[in-house]
Tab-separated table of C-alpha atoms and ligand atoms in Angstrom:
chain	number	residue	atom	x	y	z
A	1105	UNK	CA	-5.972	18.375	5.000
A	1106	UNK	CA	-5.721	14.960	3.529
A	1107	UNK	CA	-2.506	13.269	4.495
A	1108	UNK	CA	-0.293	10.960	2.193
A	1109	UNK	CA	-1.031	7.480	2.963
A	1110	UNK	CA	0.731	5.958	6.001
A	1111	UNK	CA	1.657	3.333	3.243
A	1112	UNK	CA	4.387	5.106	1.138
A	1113	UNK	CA	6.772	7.373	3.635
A	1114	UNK	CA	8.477	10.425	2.277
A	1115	UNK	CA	11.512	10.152	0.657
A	1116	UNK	CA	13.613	12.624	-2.230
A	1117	UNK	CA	14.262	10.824	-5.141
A	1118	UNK	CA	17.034	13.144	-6.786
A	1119	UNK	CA	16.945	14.165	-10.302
A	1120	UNK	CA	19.968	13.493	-12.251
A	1121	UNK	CA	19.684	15.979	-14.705
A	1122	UNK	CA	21.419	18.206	-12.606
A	1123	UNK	CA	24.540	15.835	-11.351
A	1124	UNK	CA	28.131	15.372	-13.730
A	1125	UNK	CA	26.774	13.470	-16.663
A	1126	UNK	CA	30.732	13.449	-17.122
A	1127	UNK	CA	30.859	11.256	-13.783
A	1128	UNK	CA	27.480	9.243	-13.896
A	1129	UNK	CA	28.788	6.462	-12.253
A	1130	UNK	CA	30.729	8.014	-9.622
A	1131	UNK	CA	27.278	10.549	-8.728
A	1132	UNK	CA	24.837	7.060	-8.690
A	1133	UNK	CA	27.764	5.436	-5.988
A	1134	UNK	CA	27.608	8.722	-3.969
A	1135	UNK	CA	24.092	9.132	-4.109
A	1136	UNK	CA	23.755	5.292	-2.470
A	1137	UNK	CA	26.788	6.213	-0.084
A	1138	UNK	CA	24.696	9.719	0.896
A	1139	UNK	CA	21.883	7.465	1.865
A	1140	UNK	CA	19.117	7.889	-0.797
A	1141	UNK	CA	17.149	4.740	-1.957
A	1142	UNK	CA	15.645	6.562	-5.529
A	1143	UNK	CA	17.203	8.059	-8.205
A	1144	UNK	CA	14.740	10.304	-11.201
A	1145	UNK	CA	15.993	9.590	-14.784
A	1146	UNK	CA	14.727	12.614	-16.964
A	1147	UNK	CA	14.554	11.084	-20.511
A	1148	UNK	CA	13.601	13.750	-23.152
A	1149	UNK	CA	13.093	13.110	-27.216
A	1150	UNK	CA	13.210	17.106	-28.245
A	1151	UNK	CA	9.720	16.661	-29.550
A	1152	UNK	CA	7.153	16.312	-26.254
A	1153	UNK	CA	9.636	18.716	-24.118
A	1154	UNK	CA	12.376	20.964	-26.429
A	1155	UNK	CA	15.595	19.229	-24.825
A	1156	UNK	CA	16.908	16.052	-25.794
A	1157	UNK	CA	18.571	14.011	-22.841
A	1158	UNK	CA	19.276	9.815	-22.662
A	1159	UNK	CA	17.847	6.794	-23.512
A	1160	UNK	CA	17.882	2.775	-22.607
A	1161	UNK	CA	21.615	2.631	-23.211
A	1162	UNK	CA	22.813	5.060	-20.523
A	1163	UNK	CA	20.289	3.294	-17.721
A	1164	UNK	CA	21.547	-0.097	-18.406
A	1165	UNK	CA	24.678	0.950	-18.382
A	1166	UNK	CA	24.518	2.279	-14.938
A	1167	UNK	CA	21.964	-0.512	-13.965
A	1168	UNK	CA	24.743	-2.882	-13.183
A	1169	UNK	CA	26.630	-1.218	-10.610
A	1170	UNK	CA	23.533	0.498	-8.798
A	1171	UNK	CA	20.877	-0.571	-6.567
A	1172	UNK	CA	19.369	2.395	-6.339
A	1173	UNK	CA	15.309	2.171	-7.165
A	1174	UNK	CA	15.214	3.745	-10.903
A	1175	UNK	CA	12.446	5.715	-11.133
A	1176	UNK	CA	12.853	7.363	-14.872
A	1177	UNK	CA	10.272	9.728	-16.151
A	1178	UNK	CA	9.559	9.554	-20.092
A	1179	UNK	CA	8.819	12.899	-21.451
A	1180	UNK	CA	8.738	11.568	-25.272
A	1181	UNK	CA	6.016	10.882	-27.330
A	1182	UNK	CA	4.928	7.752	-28.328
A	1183	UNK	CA	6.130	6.171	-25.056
A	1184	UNK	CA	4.254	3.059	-25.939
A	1185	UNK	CA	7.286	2.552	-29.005
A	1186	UNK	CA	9.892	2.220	-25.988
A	1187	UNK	CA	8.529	0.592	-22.611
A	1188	UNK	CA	9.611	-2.685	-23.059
A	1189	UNK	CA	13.345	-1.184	-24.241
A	1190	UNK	CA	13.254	0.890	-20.742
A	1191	UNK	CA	12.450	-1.846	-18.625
A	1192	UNK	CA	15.163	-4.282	-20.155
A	1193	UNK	CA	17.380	-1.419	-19.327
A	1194	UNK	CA	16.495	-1.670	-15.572
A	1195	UNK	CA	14.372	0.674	-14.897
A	1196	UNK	CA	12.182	0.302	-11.593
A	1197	UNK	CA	8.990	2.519	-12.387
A	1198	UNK	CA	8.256	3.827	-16.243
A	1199	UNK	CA	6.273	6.601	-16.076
A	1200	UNK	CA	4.784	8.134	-19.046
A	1201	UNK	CA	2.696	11.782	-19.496
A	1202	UNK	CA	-0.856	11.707	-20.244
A	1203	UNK	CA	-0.750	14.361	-22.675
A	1204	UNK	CA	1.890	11.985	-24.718
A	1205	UNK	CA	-0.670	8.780	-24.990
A	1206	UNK	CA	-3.343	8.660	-27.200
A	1207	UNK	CA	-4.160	5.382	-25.368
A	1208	UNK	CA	-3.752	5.812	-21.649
A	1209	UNK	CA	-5.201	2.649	-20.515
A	1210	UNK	CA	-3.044	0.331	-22.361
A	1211	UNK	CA	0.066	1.957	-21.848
A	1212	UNK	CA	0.081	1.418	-18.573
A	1213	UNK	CA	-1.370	-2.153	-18.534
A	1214	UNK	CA	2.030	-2.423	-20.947
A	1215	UNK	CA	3.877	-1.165	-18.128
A	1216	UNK	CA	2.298	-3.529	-15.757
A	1217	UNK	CA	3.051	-6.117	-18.187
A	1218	UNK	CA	6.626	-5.776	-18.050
A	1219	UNK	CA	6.813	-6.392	-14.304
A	1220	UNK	CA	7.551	-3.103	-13.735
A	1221	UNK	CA	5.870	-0.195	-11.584
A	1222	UNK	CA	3.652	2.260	-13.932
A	1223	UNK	CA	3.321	6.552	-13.290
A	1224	UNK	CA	0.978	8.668	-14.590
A	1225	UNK	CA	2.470	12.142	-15.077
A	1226	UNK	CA	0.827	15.431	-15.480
A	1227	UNK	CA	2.090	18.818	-16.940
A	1228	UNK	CA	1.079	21.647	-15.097
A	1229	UNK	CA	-1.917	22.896	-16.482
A	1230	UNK	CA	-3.356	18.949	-17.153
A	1231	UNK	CA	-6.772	18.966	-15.082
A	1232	UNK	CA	-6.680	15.717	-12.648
A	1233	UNK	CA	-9.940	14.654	-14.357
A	1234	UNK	CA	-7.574	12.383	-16.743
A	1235	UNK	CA	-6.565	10.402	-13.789
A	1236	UNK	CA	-10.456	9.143	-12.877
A	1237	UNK	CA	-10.691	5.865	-14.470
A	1238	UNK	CA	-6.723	4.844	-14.408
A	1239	UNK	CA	-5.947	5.554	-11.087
A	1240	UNK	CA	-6.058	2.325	-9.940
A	1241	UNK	CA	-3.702	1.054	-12.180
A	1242	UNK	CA	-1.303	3.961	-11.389
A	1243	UNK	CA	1.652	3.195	-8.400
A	1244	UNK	CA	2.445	6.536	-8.590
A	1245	UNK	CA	1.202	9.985	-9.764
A	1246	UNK	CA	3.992	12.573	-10.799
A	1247	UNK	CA	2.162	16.233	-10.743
A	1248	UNK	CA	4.719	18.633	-12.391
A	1249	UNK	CA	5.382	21.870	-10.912
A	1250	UNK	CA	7.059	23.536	-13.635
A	1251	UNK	CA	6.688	23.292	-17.597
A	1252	UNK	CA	8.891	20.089	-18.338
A	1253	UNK	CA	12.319	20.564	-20.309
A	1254	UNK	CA	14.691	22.317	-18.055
A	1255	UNK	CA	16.013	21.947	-14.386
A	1256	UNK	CA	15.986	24.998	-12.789
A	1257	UNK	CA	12.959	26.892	-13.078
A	1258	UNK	CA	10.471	28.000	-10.575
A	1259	UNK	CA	7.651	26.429	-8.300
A	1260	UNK	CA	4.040	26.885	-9.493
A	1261	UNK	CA	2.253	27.559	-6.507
A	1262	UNK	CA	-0.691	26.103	-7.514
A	1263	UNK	CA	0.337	22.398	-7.276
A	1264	UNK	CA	-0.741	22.694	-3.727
A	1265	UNK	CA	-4.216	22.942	-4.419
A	1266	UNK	CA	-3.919	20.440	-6.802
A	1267	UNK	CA	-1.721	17.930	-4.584
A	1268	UNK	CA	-5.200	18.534	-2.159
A	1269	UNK	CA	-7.664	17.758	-5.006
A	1270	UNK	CA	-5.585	14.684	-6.158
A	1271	UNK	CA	-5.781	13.237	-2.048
A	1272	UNK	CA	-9.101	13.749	-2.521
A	1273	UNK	CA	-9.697	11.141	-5.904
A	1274	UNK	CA	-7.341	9.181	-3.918
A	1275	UNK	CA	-9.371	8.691	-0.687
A	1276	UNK	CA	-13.114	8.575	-2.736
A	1277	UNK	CA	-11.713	6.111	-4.919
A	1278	UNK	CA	-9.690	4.148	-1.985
A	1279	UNK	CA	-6.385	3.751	-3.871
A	1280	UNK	CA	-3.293	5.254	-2.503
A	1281	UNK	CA	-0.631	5.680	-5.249
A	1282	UNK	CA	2.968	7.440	-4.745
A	1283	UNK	CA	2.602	10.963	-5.114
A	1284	UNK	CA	5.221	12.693	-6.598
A	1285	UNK	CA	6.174	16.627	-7.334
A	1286	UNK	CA	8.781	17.332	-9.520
A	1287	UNK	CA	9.921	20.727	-10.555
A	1288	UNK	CA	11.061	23.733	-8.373
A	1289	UNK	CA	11.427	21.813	-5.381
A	1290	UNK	CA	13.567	22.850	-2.514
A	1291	UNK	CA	13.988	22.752	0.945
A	1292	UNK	CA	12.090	25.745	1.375
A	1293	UNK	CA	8.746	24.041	-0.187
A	1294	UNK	CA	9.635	20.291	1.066
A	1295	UNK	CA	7.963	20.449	4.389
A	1296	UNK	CA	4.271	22.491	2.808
A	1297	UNK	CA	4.740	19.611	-0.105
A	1298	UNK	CA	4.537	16.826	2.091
A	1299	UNK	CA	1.724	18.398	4.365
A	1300	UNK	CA	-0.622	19.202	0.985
A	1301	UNK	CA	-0.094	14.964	0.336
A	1302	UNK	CA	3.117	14.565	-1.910
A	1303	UNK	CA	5.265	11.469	-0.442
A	1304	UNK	CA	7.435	11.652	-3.008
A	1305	UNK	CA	9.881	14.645	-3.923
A	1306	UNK	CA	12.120	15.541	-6.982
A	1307	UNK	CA	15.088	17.667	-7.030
A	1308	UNK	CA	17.428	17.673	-9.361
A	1309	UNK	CA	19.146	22.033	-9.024
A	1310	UNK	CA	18.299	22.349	-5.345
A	1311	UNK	CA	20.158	19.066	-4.663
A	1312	UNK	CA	23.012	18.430	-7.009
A	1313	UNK	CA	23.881	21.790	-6.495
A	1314	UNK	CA	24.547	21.983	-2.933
A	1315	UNK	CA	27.394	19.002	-1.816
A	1316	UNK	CA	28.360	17.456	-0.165
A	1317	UNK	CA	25.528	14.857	-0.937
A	1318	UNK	CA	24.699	13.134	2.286
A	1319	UNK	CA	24.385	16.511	4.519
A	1320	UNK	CA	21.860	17.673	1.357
A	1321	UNK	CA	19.664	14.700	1.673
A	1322	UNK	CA	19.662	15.098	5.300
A	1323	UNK	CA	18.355	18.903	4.884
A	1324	UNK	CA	15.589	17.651	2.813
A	1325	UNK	CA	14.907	15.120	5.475
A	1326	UNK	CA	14.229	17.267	8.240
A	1327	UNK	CA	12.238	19.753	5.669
A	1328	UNK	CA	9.989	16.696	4.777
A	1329	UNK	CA	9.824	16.200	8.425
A	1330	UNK	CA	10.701	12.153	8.034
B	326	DX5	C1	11.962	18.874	-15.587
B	326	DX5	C2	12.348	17.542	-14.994
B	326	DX5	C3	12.714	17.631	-13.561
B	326	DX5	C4	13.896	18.537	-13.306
B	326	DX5	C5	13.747	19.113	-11.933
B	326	DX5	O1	11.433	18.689	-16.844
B	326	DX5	O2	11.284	16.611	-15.105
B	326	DX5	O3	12.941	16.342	-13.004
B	326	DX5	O4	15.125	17.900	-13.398
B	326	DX5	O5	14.777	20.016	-11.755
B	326	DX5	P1	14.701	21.132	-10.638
B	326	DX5	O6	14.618	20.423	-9.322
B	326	DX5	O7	15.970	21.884	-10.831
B	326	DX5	O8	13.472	21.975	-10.916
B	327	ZN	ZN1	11.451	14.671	-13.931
């Protein structure tokens, strides 16, 4: 076993694709009141993942009455046409998909650029092997455990194995980025999730769907084992 690194401690970073779009504001205020320090944008163009979701407006929008840490996942193509536009709009960390940019490398040294913190994500099936040369510019790694698009859907049990592999890089190469999962994730899996490496979870069904908020977040916590 190759533990996450003392560095980052676990925390749930909830994915708002599951909350009252209808109430935004009011779910980002009770999400700070519950106790939670991250919040997961899901931004989808209908072209890299079939849904369509928000864009810079929304965030900034909300940027003004939150401190929460924004932590929004791009799953567009082309992210390159739109980091500077997401970071205006206040997001914390930008993190963009591999299997989106043509041009890995800069992308992220665009994200650096901007001030902001830069995450490499990885569909499912994406073999770690993309990660070897950028991992040092990486502050976090998102490994997907289901098929981006859609909330909902179910764990793929091989993310542990690959969570393992991806401590592994981590410790050869001495760099010790976040590690997030994101997909499927519940309090059943939290506690296996954070033994296999991850230090950062996503939940966006398992959480919104069970209020009241803070006595979710504490559930997760004692899954994680924090
Ligand atoms: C899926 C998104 C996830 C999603 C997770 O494409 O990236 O963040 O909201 O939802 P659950 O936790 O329901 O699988
Ligand atoms: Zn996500």
């Amino acid at each position: 076993m190759t533990p996450a690194s003392p560095l980052h401690p676990p925390l749930l970073s909830p994915s708002l694709l599951s909350c009252d779009f209808g109430r935004l504001r009011e779910e980002l205020e009770a999400l700070e009141a519950a106790g939670l320090s991250w919040v997961h944008w899901d931004v989808m163009d209908g072209r890299f993942v079939p849904n369509i979701t928000l864009g810079p407006p929304l965030i900034k929008a909300c940027r003004k009455g939150s401190s929460l840490f924004f932590d929004v996942h791009l799953m567009i193509v082309e992210p390159e046409r739109y980091v500077e536009d997401f970071a205006a709009a206040g997001a914390d960390l930008i993190g963009v998909h591999a299997e989106a940019c043509t041009h890995l490398e800069r992308v992220l040294a665009q994200i650096k650029a901007t001030g902001k913190q830069a995450a490499v994500s990885l569909n499912p099936h994406t073999p770690l092997q993309v990660l070897e040369y950028v991992l040092p510019q990486c502050d976090m790694v998102l490994l997907m455990s289901v098929n981006p698009g859609f909330g909902g859907q179910q764990f793929l049990d091989f993310t542990y194995r690959k969570l393992y592999e991806l401590r592994v890089m981590c410790r050869r190469q001495g760099c010790w980025p976040r590690v997030q999962v994101d997909g499927g994730v519940t309090p059943d899996n939290a506690g296996a999730l954070i033994a296999a490496g991850a230090d950062v979870l996503v939940s966006g069904s398992a959480f919104f769907g069970f209020p009241p908020y803070y006595e979710r977040h504490q559930t997760f916590v004692r899954a994680m084992g924090v």
